[in-house]
Coordinates of C-alpha atoms in Angstrom, one line a residue:
M1 CA -4.9 -12.4 45.1
N2 CA -7.9 -10.1 44.1
A3 CA -10.7 -11.2 42.3
P4 CA -10.0 -9.7 39.0
E5 CA -6.2 -12.0 39.1
A6 CA -7.9 -15.2 40.3
S7 CA -10.5 -14.9 37.0
L8 CA -7.5 -14.5 34.5
Q9 CA -5.6 -17.2 36.0
R10 CA -8.7 -19.2 35.2
T11 CA -8.3 -18.2 31.7
A12 CA -4.5 -19.9 30.7
G13 CA -5.7 -22.7 28.8
A14 CA -8.3 -23.2 25.8
L15 CA -11.3 -22.2 25.4
S16 CA -13.3 -25.6 26.3
P17 CA -15.2 -26.5 23.1
D18 CA -18.8 -25.5 24.9
A19 CA -17.4 -21.9 25.4
V20 CA -18.9 -19.2 23.3
V21 CA -16.7 -16.6 20.9
G22 CA -17.9 -13.2 19.9
V23 CA -16.5 -11.5 16.5
I24 CA -17.2 -7.9 15.8
G25 CA -16.8 -7.4 12.3
A26 CA -18.6 -9.1 9.9
G27 CA -16.5 -8.2 6.7
T28 CA -14.2 -11.3 5.2
M29 CA -11.5 -11.3 7.8
G30 CA -13.9 -10.9 10.8
A31 CA -16.3 -13.5 9.1
G32 CA -13.4 -15.4 8.0
I33 CA -12.4 -15.8 11.5
A34 CA -16.2 -16.6 13.0
Q35 CA -15.9 -19.5 10.6
V36 CA -12.5 -21.3 12.2
A37 CA -14.5 -21.1 15.5
A38 CA -17.4 -22.8 14.2
V39 CA -15.4 -25.4 12.4
A40 CA -13.9 -25.7 16.1
G41 CA -17.2 -26.3 17.4
H42 CA -18.0 -23.2 19.1
H43 CA -21.2 -21.2 19.5
V44 CA -20.6 -17.7 17.5
H45 CA -21.8 -14.4 18.0
L46 CA -21.2 -12.2 15.2
Y47 CA -21.6 -8.5 15.2
D48 CA -21.3 -5.9 12.9
V49 CA -22.5 -1.8 13.7
N50 CA -24.1 -1.9 9.8
A51 CA -26.6 -5.4 10.7
S52 CA -26.7 -6.1 6.8
Q53 CA -23.1 -6.5 7.2
V54 CA -23.7 -9.5 9.5
A55 CA -26.2 -11.4 6.9
R56 CA -23.7 -10.6 4.3
G57 CA -20.7 -12.1 6.2
R58 CA -22.5 -15.5 6.8
S59 CA -23.2 -15.4 3.2
L60 CA -19.5 -15.7 2.8
V61 CA -18.9 -18.8 5.0
E62 CA -22.1 -20.5 3.4
K63 CA -20.4 -20.0 0.3
D64 CA -16.7 -20.9 1.4
L65 CA -18.3 -24.3 3.5
L66 CA -20.6 -25.3 0.2
A67 CA -17.3 -24.9 -2.1
L68 CA -15.6 -27.6 0.6
V69 CA -18.3 -29.6 0.1
E70 CA -18.1 -29.8 -3.4
R71 CA -15.0 -30.3 -3.1
G72 CA -15.3 -33.6 -1.2
K73 CA -13.4 -31.9 2.0
L74 CA -16.3 -31.5 4.2
T75 CA -19.7 -32.8 4.5
A76 CA -22.9 -31.0 3.7
A77 CA -24.5 -32.0 7.9
A78 CA -20.8 -30.6 8.6
S79 CA -21.3 -27.7 6.6
N80 CA -24.9 -27.3 7.9
A81 CA -24.1 -27.5 11.7
T82 CA -21.1 -25.2 10.9
L83 CA -23.4 -22.1 9.5
S84 CA -26.2 -22.9 11.9
R85 CA -23.1 -22.1 15.0
I86 CA -22.7 -18.5 13.6
V87 CA -25.5 -16.7 15.3
A88 CA -26.2 -12.9 13.9
A89 CA -26.0 -10.3 17.0
D90 CA -28.7 -7.6 17.4
T91 CA -26.3 -4.9 19.7
L92 CA -23.0 -5.7 21.5
G93 CA -25.2 -6.8 24.9
A94 CA -24.7 -10.2 23.1
M95 CA -21.2 -10.1 24.0
R96 CA -21.8 -11.1 28.0
A97 CA -22.6 -14.6 27.1
C98 CA -18.7 -14.5 25.6
D99 CA -15.4 -16.3 26.6
L100 CA -13.9 -15.0 24.2
V101 CA -14.2 -11.4 22.1
I102 CA -12.7 -11.3 18.9
E103 CA -12.5 -7.6 17.2
A104 CA -12.2 -7.1 13.5
A105 CA -13.4 -3.8 13.1
V106 CA -11.8 -1.1 10.7
E107 CA -8.2 -0.2 11.8
D108 CA -9.0 3.0 13.3
L109 CA -6.8 3.3 17.3
G110 CA -10.1 5.9 18.6
I111 CA -12.8 3.7 17.3
K112 CA -11.3 0.4 19.1
Q113 CA -10.6 2.4 21.6
Q114 CA -14.0 3.1 22.5
L115 CA -15.0 -0.4 21.4
F116 CA -14.0 -2.2 24.0
A117 CA -14.3 0.2 26.6
D118 CA -18.2 -0.6 25.9
L119 CA -17.5 -4.4 25.7
E120 CA -15.3 -4.2 29.0
A121 CA -18.6 -2.6 31.0
I122 CA -20.2 -6.2 29.1
V123 CA -18.6 -9.0 29.4
G124 CA -17.9 -11.5 32.5
P125 CA -14.5 -10.5 34.5
D126 CA -13.1 -14.3 32.8
C127 CA -13.4 -12.9 29.1
V128 CA -11.0 -12.0 26.5
L129 CA -10.6 -9.7 24.7
A130 CA -8.6 -9.5 21.4
T131 CA -8.4 -7.7 18.6
N132 CA -7.1 -8.4 15.1
T133 CA -5.6 -5.4 14.5
S134 CA -2.6 -5.5 11.6
S135 CA -1.0 -2.7 12.6
L136 CA -1.9 -0.3 15.9
S137 CA -0.9 -0.7 18.5
V138 CA -2.3 -3.8 20.9
T139 CA -0.9 -1.3 24.4
A140 CA -2.7 1.8 22.7
I141 CA -6.0 -0.1 22.5
A142 CA -6.1 -1.4 25.8
G143 CA -4.4 1.4 27.5
K144 CA -8.0 3.4 28.6
L145 CA -9.5 0.1 30.0
K146 CA -10.0 -0.1 33.3
R147 CA -8.6 -4.0 33.1
P148 CA -6.1 -3.4 30.1
E149 CA -4.3 -6.9 31.3
R150 CA -7.0 -9.0 29.6
V151 CA -6.4 -7.4 25.8
V152 CA -4.3 -9.3 23.4
G153 CA -3.6 -9.5 19.9
M154 CA -5.0 -12.4 17.7
H155 CA -4.1 -11.1 14.1
F156 CA -5.6 -13.6 11.4
F157 CA -4.6 -13.7 8.0
N158 CA -6.8 -13.4 5.1
P159 CA -8.2 -15.9 4.7
P160 CA -8.3 -16.7 8.1
P161 CA -10.1 -20.2 6.9
R162 CA -6.8 -21.1 5.0
M163 CA -4.1 -18.8 6.2
K164 CA -2.5 -21.1 9.4
L165 CA -1.0 -18.6 11.4
V166 CA -2.0 -15.9 13.5
E167 CA 0.3 -14.1 15.0
I168 CA 0.3 -13.2 19.4
V169 CA 0.6 -10.1 20.0
R170 CA 1.3 -9.1 23.6
G171 CA 0.3 -5.7 24.8
V172 CA 2.5 -3.9 27.9
A173 CA -0.4 -4.8 30.3
S174 CA -1.2 -8.2 28.1
A175 CA -1.6 -10.7 31.0
D176 CA 0.7 -14.2 31.1
A177 CA -2.6 -16.2 31.4
V178 CA -4.5 -14.1 28.6
V179 CA -1.5 -14.7 25.9
Q180 CA -1.7 -18.9 27.1
R181 CA -5.5 -18.8 26.4
A182 CA -5.2 -16.7 23.0
T183 CA -2.5 -19.2 22.3
A184 CA -3.8 -21.8 23.5
T185 CA -7.3 -21.3 21.5
A186 CA -5.8 -20.7 18.6
R187 CA -4.0 -24.0 18.1
A188 CA -6.7 -25.7 18.7
W189 CA -7.8 -24.0 15.9
G190 CA -4.8 -25.6 14.2
K191 CA -3.5 -22.7 13.8
L192 CA 0.1 -22.2 14.0
T193 CA 0.3 -19.4 16.6
V194 CA 3.8 -17.2 16.7
P195 CA 4.8 -14.8 19.7
A196 CA 5.5 -11.3 18.9
K197 CA 5.1 -7.6 21.2
S198 CA 3.6 -4.8 20.0
T199 CA 5.5 -3.3 18.2
P200 CA 4.1 -0.9 15.3
G201 CA 3.7 -4.1 12.4
F202 CA 4.1 -6.5 14.4
I203 CA 6.3 -9.8 12.6
V204 CA 4.2 -10.0 9.3
N205 CA 3.9 -5.9 8.6
R206 CA 6.9 -5.2 9.4
L207 CA 9.2 -7.8 8.0
A208 CA 7.4 -7.6 4.6
R209 CA 7.8 -3.6 4.1
P210 CA 11.1 -4.0 2.2
F211 CA 9.2 -6.5 -0.1
Y212 CA 6.8 -3.5 -1.1
A213 CA 9.4 -0.6 -0.7
E214 CA 12.2 -1.9 -2.8
A215 CA 10.5 -2.8 -5.7
W216 CA 9.0 0.8 -6.0
R217 CA 12.6 2.4 -5.1
V218 CA 13.6 0.2 -8.7
L219 CA 10.9 0.6 -10.9
R220 CA 11.2 4.6 -9.6
E221 CA 14.7 4.3 -11.6
Q222 CA 13.8 2.2 -14.6
P223 CA 13.5 4.3 -17.3
A224 CA 10.0 3.3 -18.3
Q225 CA 7.2 4.2 -16.5
D226 CA 4.9 1.7 -17.9
A227 CA 3.2 -2.0 -16.9
A228 CA 5.9 -3.8 -18.7
T229 CA 8.3 -2.7 -16.7
C230 CA 6.4 -3.7 -13.2
A231 CA 5.6 -7.2 -15.1
S232 CA 9.6 -7.3 -15.7
L233 CA 10.4 -7.0 -11.7
D234 CA 7.3 -9.3 -10.6
A235 CA 8.5 -12.0 -13.2
L236 CA 11.9 -11.8 -11.9
V237 CA 11.0 -11.7 -7.9
R238 CA 8.7 -14.8 -8.9
E239 CA 10.7 -16.7 -11.2
A240 CA 14.1 -16.0 -9.7
G241 CA 13.8 -14.9 -6.5
G242 CA 11.3 -18.0 -5.6
F243 CA 8.3 -15.4 -4.0
S244 CA 4.5 -17.1 -5.1
M245 CA 3.5 -13.9 -5.9
G246 CA 5.4 -11.0 -7.3
P247 CA 5.2 -7.4 -5.2
F248 CA 3.4 -5.2 -7.7
E249 CA 0.9 -8.1 -8.3
L250 CA 0.9 -8.7 -4.8
M251 CA 0.1 -4.4 -4.3
D252 CA -2.7 -5.1 -6.4
L253 CA -4.6 -8.5 -4.9
I254 CA -4.3 -6.8 -1.9
G255 CA -5.2 -3.1 -2.4
H256 CA -3.3 0.1 -2.9
D257 CA -5.4 1.6 -0.5
V258 CA -5.1 -1.2 2.2
N259 CA -1.2 -1.8 1.4
L260 CA -0.6 1.4 1.6
A261 CA -2.1 2.7 5.1
V262 CA -0.1 0.1 6.5
T263 CA 2.9 1.3 5.5
Q264 CA 1.9 5.2 6.5
S265 CA 0.6 3.5 10.3
V266 CA 4.2 1.9 10.3
F267 CA 5.5 5.0 9.2
E268 CA 4.1 6.6 11.8
A269 CA 4.5 4.8 14.5
S270 CA 8.1 4.1 13.9
F271 CA 8.7 7.8 14.6
F272 CA 8.8 8.4 10.7
D273 CA 11.7 6.1 10.3
R274 CA 12.7 6.2 6.8
R275 CA 13.4 2.3 6.0
Y276 CA 9.4 2.3 6.3
M277 CA 8.5 5.5 4.4
P278 CA 5.6 5.5 1.6
A279 CA 6.0 5.1 -1.9
L280 CA 4.0 8.7 -3.3
E281 CA 3.6 7.2 -6.6
Q282 CA 1.4 4.1 -4.8
Q283 CA 0.0 7.5 -2.7
E284 CA -0.9 8.7 -6.7
L285 CA -2.7 5.1 -7.4
V286 CA -4.6 5.7 -4.3
R287 CA -5.9 9.5 -5.0
A288 CA -6.4 7.7 -8.8
C289 CA -9.1 5.0 -7.5
R290 CA -6.5 2.7 -8.7
L291 CA -7.0 0.2 -6.1
G292 CA -5.9 -2.8 -8.3
R293 CA -8.6 -6.2 -8.5
K294 CA -11.0 -4.7 -6.6
S295 CA -11.5 -1.5 -8.6
G296 CA -10.3 -3.0 -12.4
Q297 CA -7.6 -1.4 -12.5
G298 CA -4.0 -1.1 -10.2
L299 CA -0.9 -1.3 -12.2
Y300 CA -2.3 -3.4 -14.2
A301 CA -6.0 -4.0 -15.9
Y302 CA -8.8 -6.7 -14.8
G303 CA -11.4 -7.4 -16.5
A304 CA -12.4 -9.2 -18.8
N305 CA -10.3 -7.9 -21.7
A306 CA -8.0 -6.9 -19.7
A307 CA -4.5 -8.3 -20.9
K308 CA -1.4 -8.5 -18.6
P309 CA 1.6 -7.8 -19.9
S310 CA 4.8 -10.0 -20.5
P311 CA 8.1 -9.6 -18.9
Q312 CA 11.0 -8.1 -21.1
V313 CA 13.6 -10.2 -22.5
V314 CA 17.0 -9.6 -24.1
T315 CA 16.7 -10.7 -27.7
S316 CA 19.3 -11.3 -30.0
R317 CA 21.1 -13.1 -33.1
V318 CA 24.8 -13.1 -31.8
R319 CA 26.4 -16.5 -32.3
L320 CA 27.3 -18.0 -29.0
A321 CA 30.7 -18.2 -27.9
P322 CA 32.3 -21.6 -27.7
E323 CA 33.8 -20.8 -24.0
A324 CA 33.9 -19.4 -20.5
T325 CA 36.2 -18.8 -18.9
V326 CA 35.2 -19.1 -14.7
V327 CA 37.6 -16.8 -12.3
G328 CA 37.0 -17.5 -8.7
D329 CA 34.2 -18.5 -6.6
L330 CA 31.0 -18.2 -7.9
G331 CA 29.4 -18.6 -4.3
V332 CA 25.6 -19.1 -4.8
A333 CA 26.1 -18.4 -8.4
A334 CA 28.4 -21.8 -9.2
P335 CA 25.5 -24.2 -10.7
L336 CA 25.4 -21.4 -13.5
V337 CA 28.5 -22.9 -14.8
E338 CA 27.1 -26.6 -14.7
R339 CA 24.7 -25.1 -16.8
L340 CA 26.3 -23.3 -19.2
A341 CA 28.1 -26.3 -19.4
A342 CA 25.7 -28.3 -20.2
A343 CA 24.1 -25.9 -23.4
G344 CA 27.6 -27.3 -24.6
I345 CA 30.1 -24.7 -23.7
R346 CA 33.6 -24.9 -23.2
I347 CA 34.8 -24.4 -19.4
L348 CA 37.6 -23.1 -18.6
H349 CA 38.9 -22.0 -14.8
K350 CA 40.9 -19.3 -13.6
A351 CA 42.0 -18.6 -10.0
G352 CA 40.8 -15.4 -8.6
L353 CA 41.1 -14.0 -5.3
E354 CA 38.8 -11.1 -6.2
A355 CA 35.2 -11.8 -6.6
G356 CA 34.2 -14.6 -8.7
Q357 CA 32.9 -14.1 -12.2
V358 CA 32.0 -15.6 -15.5
Q359 CA 33.8 -14.0 -18.6
I360 CA 32.6 -14.6 -21.9
G361 CA 34.2 -12.6 -24.9
S362 CA 35.1 -9.3 -23.9
A363 CA 32.1 -9.9 -21.0
Q364 CA 32.7 -10.1 -17.9
L365 CA 29.6 -11.3 -15.2
L366 CA 29.6 -10.7 -12.1
L367 CA 26.5 -11.8 -9.5
T368 CA 25.5 -8.2 -8.0
D369 CA 27.2 -6.8 -4.9
G370 CA 25.3 -4.0 -4.3
R371 CA 26.8 -1.4 -6.4
T372 CA 25.7 -0.4 -10.2
A373 CA 27.0 -2.4 -13.1
T374 CA 28.9 1.4 -13.7
E375 CA 30.8 1.4 -10.5
V376 CA 31.8 -1.9 -10.4
A377 CA 33.0 -1.2 -14.5
A378 CA 35.2 1.8 -12.6
A379 CA 36.9 -0.4 -10.1
H380 CA 37.8 -3.3 -12.5
G381 CA 38.6 -1.0 -15.0
H382 CA 36.8 -3.0 -17.3
A383 CA 34.3 -1.4 -19.4
D384 CA 31.8 -4.7 -21.1
T385 CA 30.7 -5.4 -17.4
V386 CA 27.4 -7.2 -17.1
L387 CA 25.9 -7.9 -13.8
F388 CA 23.2 -10.5 -12.9
D389 CA 20.1 -10.9 -10.2
L390 CA 20.4 -13.5 -7.3
A391 CA 18.1 -16.5 -7.8
A392 CA 16.7 -18.8 -5.1
D393 CA 18.1 -21.5 -6.7
F394 CA 20.7 -21.3 -9.9
A395 CA 20.4 -24.6 -11.2
T396 CA 16.6 -24.0 -11.4
T397 CA 15.6 -20.9 -12.1
Q398 CA 14.1 -20.1 -16.0
R399 CA 14.9 -16.9 -15.7
I400 CA 17.9 -14.3 -14.2
G401 CA 18.0 -10.2 -14.5
L402 CA 20.6 -8.8 -16.3
T403 CA 22.3 -4.9 -16.4
R404 CA 24.9 -3.6 -18.0
A405 CA 27.6 -0.6 -17.4
A406 CA 27.3 2.6 -19.1
S407 CA 30.2 1.4 -20.7
C408 CA 29.1 -1.9 -22.2
S409 CA 28.7 -2.4 -25.9
G410 CA 25.4 -3.4 -26.8
A411 CA 27.0 -6.9 -28.5
A412 CA 28.9 -7.7 -25.2
F413 CA 25.7 -7.7 -23.5
D414 CA 24.2 -9.5 -26.6
L415 CA 26.5 -12.2 -26.4
A416 CA 26.4 -12.9 -22.7
G417 CA 22.5 -12.3 -23.2
A418 CA 22.7 -14.9 -26.0
T419 CA 24.9 -17.6 -23.9
L420 CA 22.9 -17.0 -20.6
S421 CA 20.1 -17.8 -23.0
A422 CA 21.1 -21.1 -24.0
A423 CA 21.3 -22.2 -20.9
G424 CA 17.3 -22.3 -20.3
L425 CA 17.7 -18.4 -19.0
A426 CA 15.2 -16.1 -19.5
C427 CA 17.4 -12.4 -19.0
T428 CA 14.7 -10.0 -18.5
P429 CA 17.3 -6.7 -18.6
L430 CA 16.6 -3.9 -15.7
A431 CA 18.6 -0.2 -15.8
D432 CA 21.4 0.2 -14.2
V433 CA 20.2 0.1 -10.2
P434 CA 22.5 -1.0 -7.6
G435 CA 21.4 -4.3 -6.0
L436 CA 19.1 -5.1 -8.8
I437 CA 15.5 -6.4 -7.6
V438 CA 16.2 -9.6 -6.1
M439 CA 18.8 -9.4 -4.1
R440 CA 18.2 -5.8 -2.9
T441 CA 15.2 -6.8 -1.5
V442 CA 16.7 -10.6 -0.7
T443 CA 19.2 -8.4 1.6
M444 CA 16.7 -5.8 2.8
L445 CA 14.0 -8.7 4.2
V446 CA 17.2 -10.4 6.0
N447 CA 18.2 -6.8 7.5
E448 CA 14.1 -6.2 8.6
A449 CA 14.3 -10.0 10.3
C450 CA 17.9 -9.6 11.9
D451 CA 16.4 -6.0 13.6
A452 CA 13.1 -7.8 14.1
V453 CA 15.5 -11.0 16.5
A454 CA 17.8 -8.1 17.7
Y455 CA 14.9 -5.9 19.4
G456 CA 13.2 -8.7 20.9
I457 CA 10.1 -8.6 18.7
C458 CA 10.4 -12.4 17.9
G459 CA 12.6 -15.2 17.5
E460 CA 14.6 -15.5 15.1
D461 CA 12.4 -19.2 13.8
A462 CA 9.3 -16.9 14.4
A463 CA 10.7 -14.4 11.6
D464 CA 10.7 -17.0 9.7
Q465 CA 7.2 -18.8 10.6
A466 CA 5.8 -15.6 10.4
T467 CA 7.2 -14.9 6.8
R468 CA 6.7 -18.3 5.3
H469 CA 2.9 -18.9 6.4
G470 CA 1.5 -15.4 6.9
L471 CA 3.1 -14.3 3.5
N472 CA 3.7 -17.4 1.3
Y473 CA 7.4 -16.9 1.0
A474 CA 9.2 -19.9 0.1
R475 CA 12.4 -19.3 2.0
G476 CA 12.1 -17.2 5.4
P477 CA 14.3 -14.3 5.4
M478 CA 16.9 -15.8 8.2
A479 CA 17.1 -18.5 6.1
W480 CA 17.7 -16.7 3.5
G481 CA 20.6 -15.0 5.5
A482 CA 22.1 -18.2 6.5
H483 CA 22.0 -19.1 2.4
L484 CA 23.7 -16.1 1.3
G485 CA 25.8 -16.1 3.8
L486 CA 26.0 -12.4 6.3
P487 CA 29.1 -11.4 4.7
R488 CA 27.5 -11.0 1.5
V489 CA 24.4 -9.2 3.2
A490 CA 26.1 -6.9 5.0
Q491 CA 28.4 -6.0 1.7
V492 CA 25.2 -5.1 -0.1
L493 CA 23.9 -3.6 2.3
H494 CA 26.5 -1.5 2.7
H495 CA 27.3 -0.6 -1.1
L496 CA 23.2 0.5 -1.0
Q497 CA 24.3 3.2 1.8
A498 CA 26.6 4.4 0.0
H499 CA 25.1 4.8 -3.5
Y500 CA 21.7 6.3 -1.8
G501 CA 23.0 7.9 1.3
E502 CA 20.3 7.0 3.3
E503 CA 19.9 5.9 7.3
R504 CA 17.2 3.4 5.0
Y505 CA 20.3 1.0 4.5
R506 CA 21.5 1.2 7.6
T507 CA 23.0 -2.8 8.5
S508 CA 21.1 -4.3 11.5
V509 CA 23.3 -4.6 15.2
L510 CA 22.2 -8.3 15.2
I511 CA 24.3 -8.8 11.7
K512 CA 27.2 -6.6 12.4
R513 CA 27.9 -8.3 16.0
R514 CA 27.8 -11.6 14.2
L515 CA 29.8 -10.6 11.6
A516 CA 32.1 -9.4 14.5
A517 CA 31.9 -12.9 15.7
Q518 CA 33.1 -14.5 13.1
S519 CA 36.0 -12.5 12.9
F520 CA 37.2 -12.5 16.1
A521 CA 36.6 -16.6 15.6
M522 CA 39.0 -17.0 12.3
T523 CA 41.6 -15.1 14.0
S524 CA 41.8 -16.1 17.2
G525 CA 41.2 -19.5 16.1
V526 CA 38.3 -20.2 19.2
D527 CA 35.0 -21.8 18.0
R528 CA 31.7 -20.8 19.3

């Protein structure tokens, strides 16, 4: 075993409490990482090419610590001690004393490569070099070094002191001992770690792309391209889909320049796979400097006098239908029947072989299957066809999305909306787009996660943990797949691909394999 290999073997465990941590980049992420390390008891050398940024970074840490003191979650003495452990580094030379250096500089591959080359000449042989890049290749960052095996990705999430997740990203050359040290250290700092390969977007930023991309697609197909439509889509994703924020309000929070840059990075690094194609509408916002909250204007306006538009709702004064007929099995939407009954509507049941539906007057209501309502009406030969969107829990949701076929009368649509409203549902109208908003977003998230698992980027548990703790999703994509059932997911994807004629909606090989296995088990009587 040569000397470098022997050095790496000593890095397998978590950092000792007296180890020194270096952080390069004193912006929001860098300052937050420095805070996490200092809270854990480490002395931290904080460096930024802009010396004034270091003072600003320490002030961000101080402000956050004082807030914790005010809330009784930290003593004043502990706050002072933590801040005292973060010292300004005037030059990169200060990293010589560090056992772990975490880079949180600008997302530019050339800059990061040069920075790591400079660090390699400074730090000791046992020092682990980590990058906090959110989407750049860890392999490429380390590729030109003499010892690329000691480089690993430690991707924290904003804000690092609050967000529990850290992606541990292995490059092609990353040594096992280095990955083990990064993992053990992050866990010692109270973080949840998920292992990932160095592929475009890693886990979280790859799996999150459909959440934004499908929203832009649906917005593009709405008749009114205005903030009210954004508010409607956000409300449906948040209130019906169970997500903590809608896609447009989240992009406004992140910053459209940042969100677009990540999407472009994943798109280009994936050899321009159209599944990750950026939205022209977002590019226009960035060109107009409408970056979101930080610029005062994005898809929504911000400021003291800015009013956020309300989501649209179906309003009707028609009398409720005295009864509704349930045909077939509604599946995940079955709780709607109980809610209609609780509203005083008499429920009749009728056997049916086709997809479950609810008949209210002349209106035929079905859960979207990825087709437009007009396509469903033509297939069923029923003019007054109304489709409703997916909800995370049909028993409790307070909002539901509705669309109607081109042949559907206004009276039939109003009756359907009034009846669902009586069951405690705010009905938000959408244009007749395939898959509506929640269903197509969820199925694309499931599809993306299944691809990540199939290609060895992460495991199933990691896919759910990463999205739940890195994106605050209430339900991970693999759990969504189990909830909906893969046959329904595949059906929606098939219809989306048929409608748009795009490879973007191709079904994951993992879904296909599992459906084939289920089919074999059913036809052969073999349970595996």
